[in-house]
Amino acid sequence: MQNARQPRVRFHFAFCILGFAFCISSGTVQAQTWGDVKGRVIWGGKNVPAPAKLQLPPGDPSTPICIKANKGEEPPDESFVVHQKNMGLRDVFVWLADFDDPRSKKPLPTHPKLKAIKVKQVEMDQPACHFIPHAIALREGQELVVKNSAPFLHSFKWGGDPNVNPGESVAMAPGSTRTIKPATDRLPIEIQCTVHTKMRSWMRVFSHPYFAVTDENGAFEFKDAPAGKYRLMIWHANGWLGGKDGNRGQLIDIEAGKVVNVGDLAFAPN
Amino acid sequence: MAASDQNYRNQYTLDIVFAVSSTLMLASIILMFWQDYFREFKTEQRSFRDAEAGIAQRQALQQLPNKEEFDKLEAAVAKARKEQKNDEIDAAKKEMEAIQPKKERADAAYQDKKASFDSLIAFRNQYADEHGKKAGDEKYAAEIDSLTKKLADAKAVQDTYDEQLKVSQRKMSNLTKDLTDAESEWKRLNDRFETQAKLAITKKWGLADSIRDLPMFDFLAPSIKIHQFTINDVPINFNFTYVRRFDRCMTCHQGIDRPGYTKEMLESLKNPLQPSLRNPVDAFWTAVAAMSPTQKPEEVTRLTKAGWAKQILGVFLAGDWENVSLSGLSQYDAEAAKGLKGRWDEVVKVAKQDKVGKEPIADYLTQKRNLLEAQGLLEARIKTLGPTEGVAPRPTPDQLAINFMPDAALTPARIKEFCGHPRQDLFVGANSKHPAEKFGCTSCHQGQGAGTTFNGSFHSPNTSETKNAWTQEHDFGKDTHTYLWDFPMLPSRFIESSCLKCHHQVTDLYGPQNRNEAPKLLKGYHLLQESGCYGCHEIQGRKGGRQVGPDMRLESNPPLELLTPAEQDKIKKDVDNAPGTMRKVGPSLYRIAEKTNREWTARWLKGPREFRPDTKMPHFYGLANNDKSVLPEHQKDFPDAEIQAITHYLFTASDAFLKEIAELHKDGKEAGESQLLDEMLAKPAANRTIAEKEELPKLQMRVRKRKSPLLEDLAKDYKGDPVAGRQLFSERGCLACHGHKGTEAAPLVPSSDLSFAPKVVSEANFGPDLSQLVDKLGKHPGDKDSARKWLVQWIIDPHVYSRRARMPVTHLTVNQAADVAAWLLSQKAVNLGDGWAATNVAEPSLEKLKSLAEVYFVRLLPAGVMKDLLDGNKKVDRAALVDLPEDEIKLASDGITSDSLKYYLGKKAVGRLGCFGCHDVPAYDTAKPIGVGLLDWGKKDPERLAFEDIQGYVEKHYYSVPSLKDKDGKPYGEQVKDGVKKMPYEAFFADALGNQQREGFLHQKLVEPRSYDYNRILAWDDRSRMPQFKFARSRMKDGESKEQFEARTLVEEAEAREAVMTFILGLVAEPVPLKSINEPSGDRLAEVKGRQVLEKYNCAGCHLIEPGVFDFKVSKPGSILLDASYDLASRTKDHVFRNHYNWVGKTPETPDRLVAPGVAPQLRSYKRKLLLDEGELDEWDLTDPDSAAKAKSDSLDVVYMRLGHALRFQTAHTTRKFLSDALDREQKKSADDKDESVIKDLTKKLKQQDELDRTFGDYRDITASNYVRVPAADMIYPPPAVFASRESMHRLKDLGPLGGTFSDILLNYLVAKDKGKSTEFYKLDQQGDSNYARAAGPPSLVGQGERTQSAWLNQFLLDPQPIRRMAVLRMPKFNMSPAEADALVAYFTAVSRLQNTGTSLENNEVIPQQQDFDSAYWKKKNEDYVARLKAQKTDKGKSRYDERMEFLQPYLDGKLEVGLEASSKRVATAQEALDVAKKALSQAKDVEKADKERNVAAKEKMLADAKDNELAWKEEVRKQNNGPKGLDREAKLKAWNEKDAYLADSYKMVTQICLKCHQVGQLGSALKIADEAQGPALQEVHKRIRPGWAEHWIAAPPRMIPYSAVMPVNFELGKNDWQDRMAGTSLQQVIAARDLLMVLPRIEAMPINRYWALSLPGLTTPEQK
């Protein structure tokens, strides 16, 4: 525990000293510096999964509506979304974590300009029997606004660590919205619709701004990350990068004023 | 002789004699007093007085007020005193003093006038009596007038002064109020401490006490005397008579009724330091205490010495205690520091020599420091308040001390003697259920209550070690009559036996809310039931016309429920001869020939446990008196011969029976004979002819036999699929009762979806373990065809084989049964090893059979005749045979052949061994049990027990151990001593055997029942017959060696045996007075009786029936966790039903002790530091080795469970504290760092906390189905030891929630089965639960009484119908009697009512919704609703009423064609879409083809549905146009306004929402949602569900079941969805849905609802198809 708390203590201490040093115009104490991180997650399995469709129950009256809303096709099965050309894997969560205790929920040193949360609300919709987006990363303090723009009933069930985000399961009338404010969670939060059992999606909530969800090219990036030794955590709904042991993350040394490119990380399904 | 002065005796001699005798007398008197003074109890009481004083001292110290608070209040007093306006007070006082005399004078004047007035009135009255009323009035009028005036004046003066005085008093009290308040606050803080301190001082043994208790004085008012309870209600049995009970136990056990007298507390009275350390530590202490406060660097405070001492001690105790530096102190006082350091070094030196740790010294010094503080407090108080306050003298500081008791005075035995009863909530205490004044001690503990010495009250040691200690201390056992008392105290291991005296129902020992109050006794009870002891040993609960114990008897033959109602009534009337209720535990053997073969049966009889290690069947052979090794030469083959004979008898009789029923089925007389029987029974018995009387039983038998169907091959043409069988076996509930080795491995890989069945382990043992089944079945060994035929029939309907089988009808189809059979028979039996191989039974020779038969004949016939008979000699003396019993005559007439002999011997053996006690055996239907009745075995005189040479046997076969586990907890195993294999034997029982005690006898009887024949020569059939049972049924664990397993089994077996003994020893048949007997009534009785039925059918094997009771104290971390749980639970927006126990918990009796109704308890570990410091609750992942190591050093073990009902607790306001701390931190941040939104958020949350405090005060409710965490160490019940490890959590099976095991097994099975599939349907959520998998399993029955209607539940129990489509299994049909179904229904209702005292559940509920639609109920609902519609506006400003009118237009106008048009349009659209899809398919690439094909199929379905719908519309239009003219517009509108609106709109809403997952009435059959995701059809709801529950469920599904619900919250609190369907708040919508469901089938056919249903897209009603 002692270790986990150290960075913050050090950080505060540093600030005080810095202030002091500034006042008496002397001293050589180093302040926190910042660097950028970027990289890509690519498919590392044997066979590249082809884009698949969800198989909706044919008798369900909402099925034709979904198909219609989805350009005449059934909604995509998003368990693995791989770019067929550059092998980029979408919907992978990537974030920075404390070096000593990657499970810690303590906020990392945060760049002053990232301190305030600019975007207060993140939206999610379910117009055509699948959640858009499929993977969502939030910073604690942000709200998730869930919409139901479909003309039929959905339900919205979410829940993470029961001690932090016990979640709920509620019906969503057509056109209704619902706002939730989840807390930092070391577990992923699963989102599903109990009416349409194939609808699933994932969310993670962080106490700091250094996280990303990979785009269709598998790319991610976060700027102005604190310099020093950290862990880069990489998780997909299928599991950690590197299997079960991946929950300790990859070591990363962020250098001040530089961009650390971790390159292509291959994700093999567990 | 002449008179002389001389004495007759020499005076000198006489003087000497006198002197000597006086001296002797004096000596004897002194001796007498001496002896009296040191009588055992007096010594004990004196010693207790010391302990009492010591405890009072320590309790006073514990009550020391918190220094901060004390200082605060003291300062407040000082401030008030300072601020008090003394001038004004003085002035007010003076004013009061001035008024006082005036007021008194006025009072006197008034009284004077009043007296004059009264006497005048008296005169007047007297005069009026004499002269009439008028005259009286006239005579005295003037005087009265004047006096009345004067009186009024005097009163006015008095009132003035009164008022003045009051004003000045008020002024005075206002002036002094602050001080008085402050003082009383301060007093309140100190009072507890001071009262305790006073008590501690008065408890010290003073001079006065010594004098009072001196010999010669102690008859006056001794403080040492005998304490005695006189118990009239529970007299003591002295064999000849019942005598009043005097219990003097409290004479020595003086602390028994004091809750604070715990063992730990008493232990603390002993000096924690070793004698060698005491001197240096005391010297050090004196040095510390002597230091002057003026030397202290800081300001002098109240508790100067203590504060000072605390500082100095802090230095010593906090740091490295060997290298203390006193630099801080030496700054101020170098000399003192040096002195102290020197003293301390001495302490360390001695401590190191004696290898003493830091803790005892720290403890000792802390106690001393507390004392100093307490003394300081007293001193300060005296200084402030003066030496005395009121009359009672205040304790002075010097009087308060800590006295340690020497080890010699406080022996372990004394600690036990002085400590309080461990369960004072249940016993001893005046408010407990068994107060000592009423029950005494010996009515439960037994022993001689009147005894005042240790040995005289007949204590019994619990272990041999205790016994040895007692022998040392009390000469226990040296006295010859130690064991002569008939009922010595029960050793504590058997103490629960006593409960049976008054708790005859046994299940009433489960307290309300499912608390197991007598785990051992109940375990014994269950084992007795499981093993069927009552088959041979009847436990007849009644004696002399009254209930004296539990009633455990076999049911009559035929059982009560198979008789006609008239016969049943007749039997029920005779209370004293009521038939038993217990079924035989073994299967019926009437049809054994269909099931198995002779070879297997014979081997099984020889060694059942060799075949199935955990079988309930006991061993009859190979025992102490009939093992080959102990039999004489000519008997060595007897066992085998007898086994073969029994087998032969069973199969021959079975064959005959089967042949008979086959013939009966063919004879065609079935209807005739049944009718004849009815006629005959209808006739009064007296009118029957002799022939009829003879015929009747035979006729009855034939009719009954016809009810046994013949065995058929049900799945002739279907082989069965073992893969499917395995799945069915795992999923369909078989594992709730049976185990099977074959399911404990997953043979197939998960990828092949269809065939994969994951590993699933069931520890159930209600039914037999089926692993060996394949070796058992089949009419010939290895004959799989007959085995399969039998097995399929058994699985489909076991009652064909035996009508009393407890196995239920499984509702599998024939093919499914064949699949299961195929799998069971495809499983190879486990290699059983040498044991089973050795069970081969040799076929006996004719000679052997004859010599065995001689055993019986030798008693019946002269030797010669017998020989002739058995040799088949024709010259046998026939005349001698005439008197032979039936069986022998049959043998004689059948002729002596091997078969006839075997038949005869087999039948004899069955009768002798009592096989019919557990099995139905032909020809033994009405045989009486063979064993001794156990009704009063518990008080059997040991002299009537035949111990024989049992000690010799035990010495030869066993070695004695103090306890079956050694000091490290490792069980002892087999030992070879002097070349003989010996097993461990607990010395306690060896002792008991040696002293010829009941316990010893019973123990050995259960260990080795036949060993009492040791060294005795007995005839073959005279030997003891009791078979050897094994009760524990232990299973081998993974990774356990055979030796470890055997050693563990030995211990577990001993525990189980002791449980059985506890029950039997409790059967004492004492006629306890009726008022003492626990006779539950009403709901409690229903609960107790229902529980017996639950156990009989193993309902808890599948269902979770009641949450467990988790009793815990609230510690600091505990209250933080509770606050956090509340915080999380209250985040969900909930409809709260304040009168329901799922939202509102019971207010705890004391806030520091709570009872959580928990479900699925788990043990988890949390970071302690985070928990306490920051309120952040982070969990360790124990699978991660790194964090596991960290967790060990710094973690808190927590019991993590879900709540079955709400939990109410007193908040510690930690949430508020964390919030305000966070706010503080945030506000203190620099302007750059500060986040205003965080501050705003926190402020808002703090405001919410204020709101909570205002609404609920200190109490909070955590609603049902939320999680709570309780530190494992805080547990009271189940005891913390249960939560020591995951292993020990096994004990929760008896102490925790009732049932649910299979539900858990199935959950894990389904999750594992789905794992790796592309879309996992059954998937564990983050809580470790899976809502779909739960819904697929047996439902939880928590709150079942509220859920279902009684009538429905009753019929469902008797004949279950499928309800839930999600379920992968179906409720089987048990052969339960209607009375039992009633008992279960009453049980559920009673439990719900008991737990939710606010509910008024009726057994036959009245459902208001099911009244006529013209009733006031519905009219009112509709009226309100129409008003609501008119009042509400849509977004467009229209009223909701108008909106409805628009929609209804075509219906009201009779223009349904509009609907038809729309429907036709949909057909066209669907056609178009299909065309597009077809085109797309024709153009598709190969890869896409499958997708497109599915698309086309979907479109085709859509088109078909649309066409159906169009047809339905056409039909409706046709009805409208052609049929009898419908109602006109006005009438329709009127109906809508008055009756229909509410229900029609409810229907619209329900079809809109519920249809997504449920079939609503006739609607929804067209839906093709997968079954596993579909809710139960709603059309039966009105028969099944109670409206109250429906409302709660619809409003808040997560609150109503103790696991994750599939159903979402459809009508969230505060939401206003669906207004176009049903106008109103979400709760009004919930109620509307409830109302509708209660009448659904009736309203569906309403034209207005048909009109609506038709407009639903894609839906049709089957009615129209």
PDB file of C-alpha atoms in Angstrom, chain B residues 874-970:
ATOM      1  CA  LYS B 874     -39.867 -91.224   5.158  1.00  0.00           C
ATOM      2  CA  LYS B 875     -40.347 -92.769   8.531  1.00  0.00           C
ATOM      3  CA  VAL B 876     -40.494 -89.401  10.156  1.00  0.00           C
ATOM      4  CA  ASP B 877     -42.914 -89.161  13.025  1.00  0.00           C
ATOM      5  CA  ARG B 878     -45.699 -87.163  11.391  1.00  0.00           C
ATOM      6  CA  ALA B 879     -47.522 -86.659  14.648  1.00  0.00           C
ATOM      7  CA  ALA B 880     -44.625 -84.618  16.007  1.00  0.00           C
ATOM      8  CA  LEU B 881     -44.839 -82.273  13.056  1.00  0.00           C
ATOM      9  CA  VAL B 882     -48.437 -81.225  13.568  1.00  0.00           C
ATOM     10  CA  ASP B 883     -47.624 -78.592  16.139  1.00  0.00           C
ATOM     11  CA  LEU B 884     -44.861 -77.009  14.082  1.00  0.00           C
ATOM     12  CA  PRO B 885     -45.229 -73.404  12.981  1.00  0.00           C
ATOM     13  CA  GLU B 886     -46.351 -72.623   9.455  1.00  0.00           C
ATOM     14  CA  ASP B 887     -42.940 -72.222   7.815  1.00  0.00           C
ATOM     15  CA  GLU B 888     -41.630 -75.498   9.180  1.00  0.00           C
ATOM     16  CA  ILE B 889     -44.753 -77.346   8.076  1.00  0.00           C
ATOM     17  CA  LYS B 890     -44.317 -75.909   4.606  1.00  0.00           C
ATOM     18  CA  LEU B 891     -40.729 -77.082   4.546  1.00  0.00           C
ATOM     19  CA  ALA B 892     -41.734 -80.507   5.724  1.00  0.00           C
ATOM     20  CA  SER B 893     -44.444 -80.805   3.130  1.00  0.00           C
ATOM     21  CA  ASP B 894     -42.281 -79.397   0.294  1.00  0.00           C
ATOM     22  CA  GLY B 895     -39.659 -81.994   1.006  1.00  0.00           C
ATOM     23  CA  ILE B 896     -36.052 -81.331   1.845  1.00  0.00           C
ATOM     24  CA  THR B 897     -34.275 -80.000  -1.194  1.00  0.00           C
ATOM     25  CA  SER B 898     -31.631 -77.385  -1.517  1.00  0.00           C
ATOM     26  CA  ASP B 899     -34.235 -74.892  -2.776  1.00  0.00           C
ATOM     27  CA  SER B 900     -36.841 -75.567  -0.160  1.00  0.00           C
ATOM     28  CA  LEU B 901     -34.235 -75.342   2.560  1.00  0.00           C
ATOM     29  CA  LYS B 902     -32.931 -72.094   1.164  1.00  0.00           C
ATOM     30  CA  TYR B 903     -36.436 -70.701   0.947  1.00  0.00           C
ATOM     31  CA  TYR B 904     -37.101 -71.697   4.532  1.00  0.00           C
ATOM     32  CA  LEU B 905     -33.765 -70.423   5.852  1.00  0.00           C
ATOM     33  CA  GLY B 906     -34.005 -67.222   3.854  1.00  0.00           C
ATOM     34  CA  LYS B 907     -37.402 -66.415   5.193  1.00  0.00           C
ATOM     35  CA  LYS B 908     -36.253 -67.176   8.720  1.00  0.00           C
ATOM     36  CA  ALA B 909     -33.204 -64.960   8.341  1.00  0.00           C
ATOM     37  CA  VAL B 910     -35.225 -62.066   6.936  1.00  0.00           C
ATOM     38  CA  GLY B 911     -37.452 -62.297   9.993  1.00  0.00           C
ATOM     39  CA  ARG B 912     -34.561 -62.622  12.408  1.00  0.00           C
ATOM     40  CA  LEU B 913     -32.458 -59.822  10.943  1.00  0.00           C
ATOM     41  CA  GLY B 914     -35.434 -57.529  10.451  1.00  0.00           C
ATOM     42  CA  CYS B 915     -34.866 -56.741   6.759  1.00  0.00           C
ATOM     43  CA  PHE B 916     -38.495 -55.618   6.623  1.00  0.00           C
ATOM     44  CA  GLY B 917     -37.647 -52.669   8.865  1.00  0.00           C
ATOM     45  CA  CYS B 918     -36.255 -50.903   5.815  1.00  0.00           C
ATOM     46  CA  HIS B 919     -37.638 -52.843   2.847  1.00  0.00           C
ATOM     47  CA  ASP B 920     -41.036 -54.101   1.854  1.00  0.00           C
ATOM     48  CA  VAL B 921     -40.478 -57.861   1.847  1.00  0.00           C
ATOM     49  CA  PRO B 922     -43.077 -60.402   0.772  1.00  0.00           C
ATOM     50  CA  ALA B 923     -44.764 -62.135   3.718  1.00  0.00           C
ATOM     51  CA  TYR B 924     -43.525 -59.536   6.170  1.00  0.00           C
ATOM     52  CA  ASP B 925     -46.036 -56.781   5.533  1.00  0.00           C
ATOM     53  CA  THR B 926     -47.349 -56.658   9.047  1.00  0.00           C
ATOM     54  CA  ALA B 927     -44.305 -57.834  10.980  1.00  0.00           C
ATOM     55  CA  LYS B 928     -43.458 -55.929  14.114  1.00  0.00           C
ATOM     56  CA  PRO B 929     -40.134 -54.107  14.479  1.00  0.00           C
ATOM     57  CA  ILE B 930     -37.466 -56.366  15.934  1.00  0.00           C
ATOM     58  CA  GLY B 931     -35.432 -53.895  17.968  1.00  0.00           C
ATOM     59  CA  VAL B 932     -35.974 -52.474  21.384  1.00  0.00           C
ATOM     60  CA  GLY B 933     -38.121 -49.340  21.406  1.00  0.00           C
ATOM     61  CA  LEU B 934     -36.117 -46.211  21.937  1.00  0.00           C
ATOM     62  CA  LEU B 935     -38.847 -44.150  23.537  1.00  0.00           C
ATOM     63  CA  ASP B 936     -37.014 -43.883  26.863  1.00  0.00           C
ATOM     64  CA  TRP B 937     -33.618 -45.333  26.089  1.00  0.00           C
ATOM     65  CA  GLY B 938     -31.957 -42.143  27.274  1.00  0.00           C
ATOM     66  CA  LYS B 939     -32.858 -42.891  30.874  1.00  0.00           C
ATOM     67  CA  LYS B 940     -32.384 -46.637  30.758  1.00  0.00           C
ATOM     68  CA  ASP B 941     -30.883 -47.966  33.933  1.00  0.00           C
ATOM     69  CA  PRO B 942     -27.308 -48.971  33.085  1.00  0.00           C
ATOM     70  CA  GLU B 943     -27.756 -52.051  35.241  1.00  0.00           C
ATOM     71  CA  ARG B 944     -30.184 -53.342  32.695  1.00  0.00           C
ATOM     72  CA  LEU B 945     -27.615 -53.042  29.921  1.00  0.00           C
ATOM     73  CA  ALA B 946     -25.585 -56.158  29.199  1.00  0.00           C
ATOM     74  CA  PHE B 947     -22.003 -54.977  29.067  1.00  0.00           C
ATOM     75  CA  GLU B 948     -20.664 -58.528  29.053  1.00  0.00           C
ATOM     76  CA  ASP B 949     -16.960 -58.727  28.283  1.00  0.00           C
ATOM     77  CA  ILE B 950     -16.894 -55.621  26.221  1.00  0.00           C
ATOM     78  CA  GLN B 951     -13.835 -54.189  27.911  1.00  0.00           C
ATOM     79  CA  GLY B 952     -11.861 -57.202  26.863  1.00  0.00           C
ATOM     80  CA  TYR B 953     -12.964 -56.651  23.298  1.00  0.00           C
ATOM     81  CA  VAL B 954     -12.107 -52.980  23.303  1.00  0.00           C
ATOM     82  CA  GLU B 955      -8.698 -53.579  24.819  1.00  0.00           C
ATOM     83  CA  LYS B 956      -7.937 -56.152  22.193  1.00  0.00           C
ATOM     84  CA  HIS B 957      -9.045 -54.151  19.197  1.00  0.00           C
ATOM     85  CA  TYR B 958      -8.391 -50.549  20.063  1.00  0.00           C
ATOM     86  CA  TYR B 959      -5.846 -48.247  21.583  1.00  0.00           C
ATOM     87  CA  SER B 960      -6.926 -45.364  23.709  1.00  0.00           C
ATOM     88  CA  VAL B 961      -6.436 -41.730  22.621  1.00  0.00           C
ATOM     89  CA  PRO B 962      -7.490 -38.598  24.507  1.00  0.00           C
ATOM     90  CA  SER B 963      -9.248 -37.293  21.407  1.00  0.00           C
ATOM     91  CA  LEU B 964      -9.442 -38.569  17.854  1.00  0.00           C
ATOM     92  CA  LYS B 965      -7.270 -35.746  16.606  1.00  0.00           C
ATOM     93  CA  ASP B 966      -3.824 -35.035  17.985  1.00  0.00           C
ATOM     94  CA  LYS B 967      -2.690 -31.636  19.159  1.00  0.00           C
ATOM     95  CA  ASP B 968      -1.984 -30.469  15.612  1.00  0.00           C
ATOM     96  CA  GLY B 969      -5.457 -31.411  14.509  1.00  0.00           C
ATOM     97  CA  LYS B 970      -4.225 -34.490  12.649  1.00  0.00           C
TER      98      LYS B 970
END
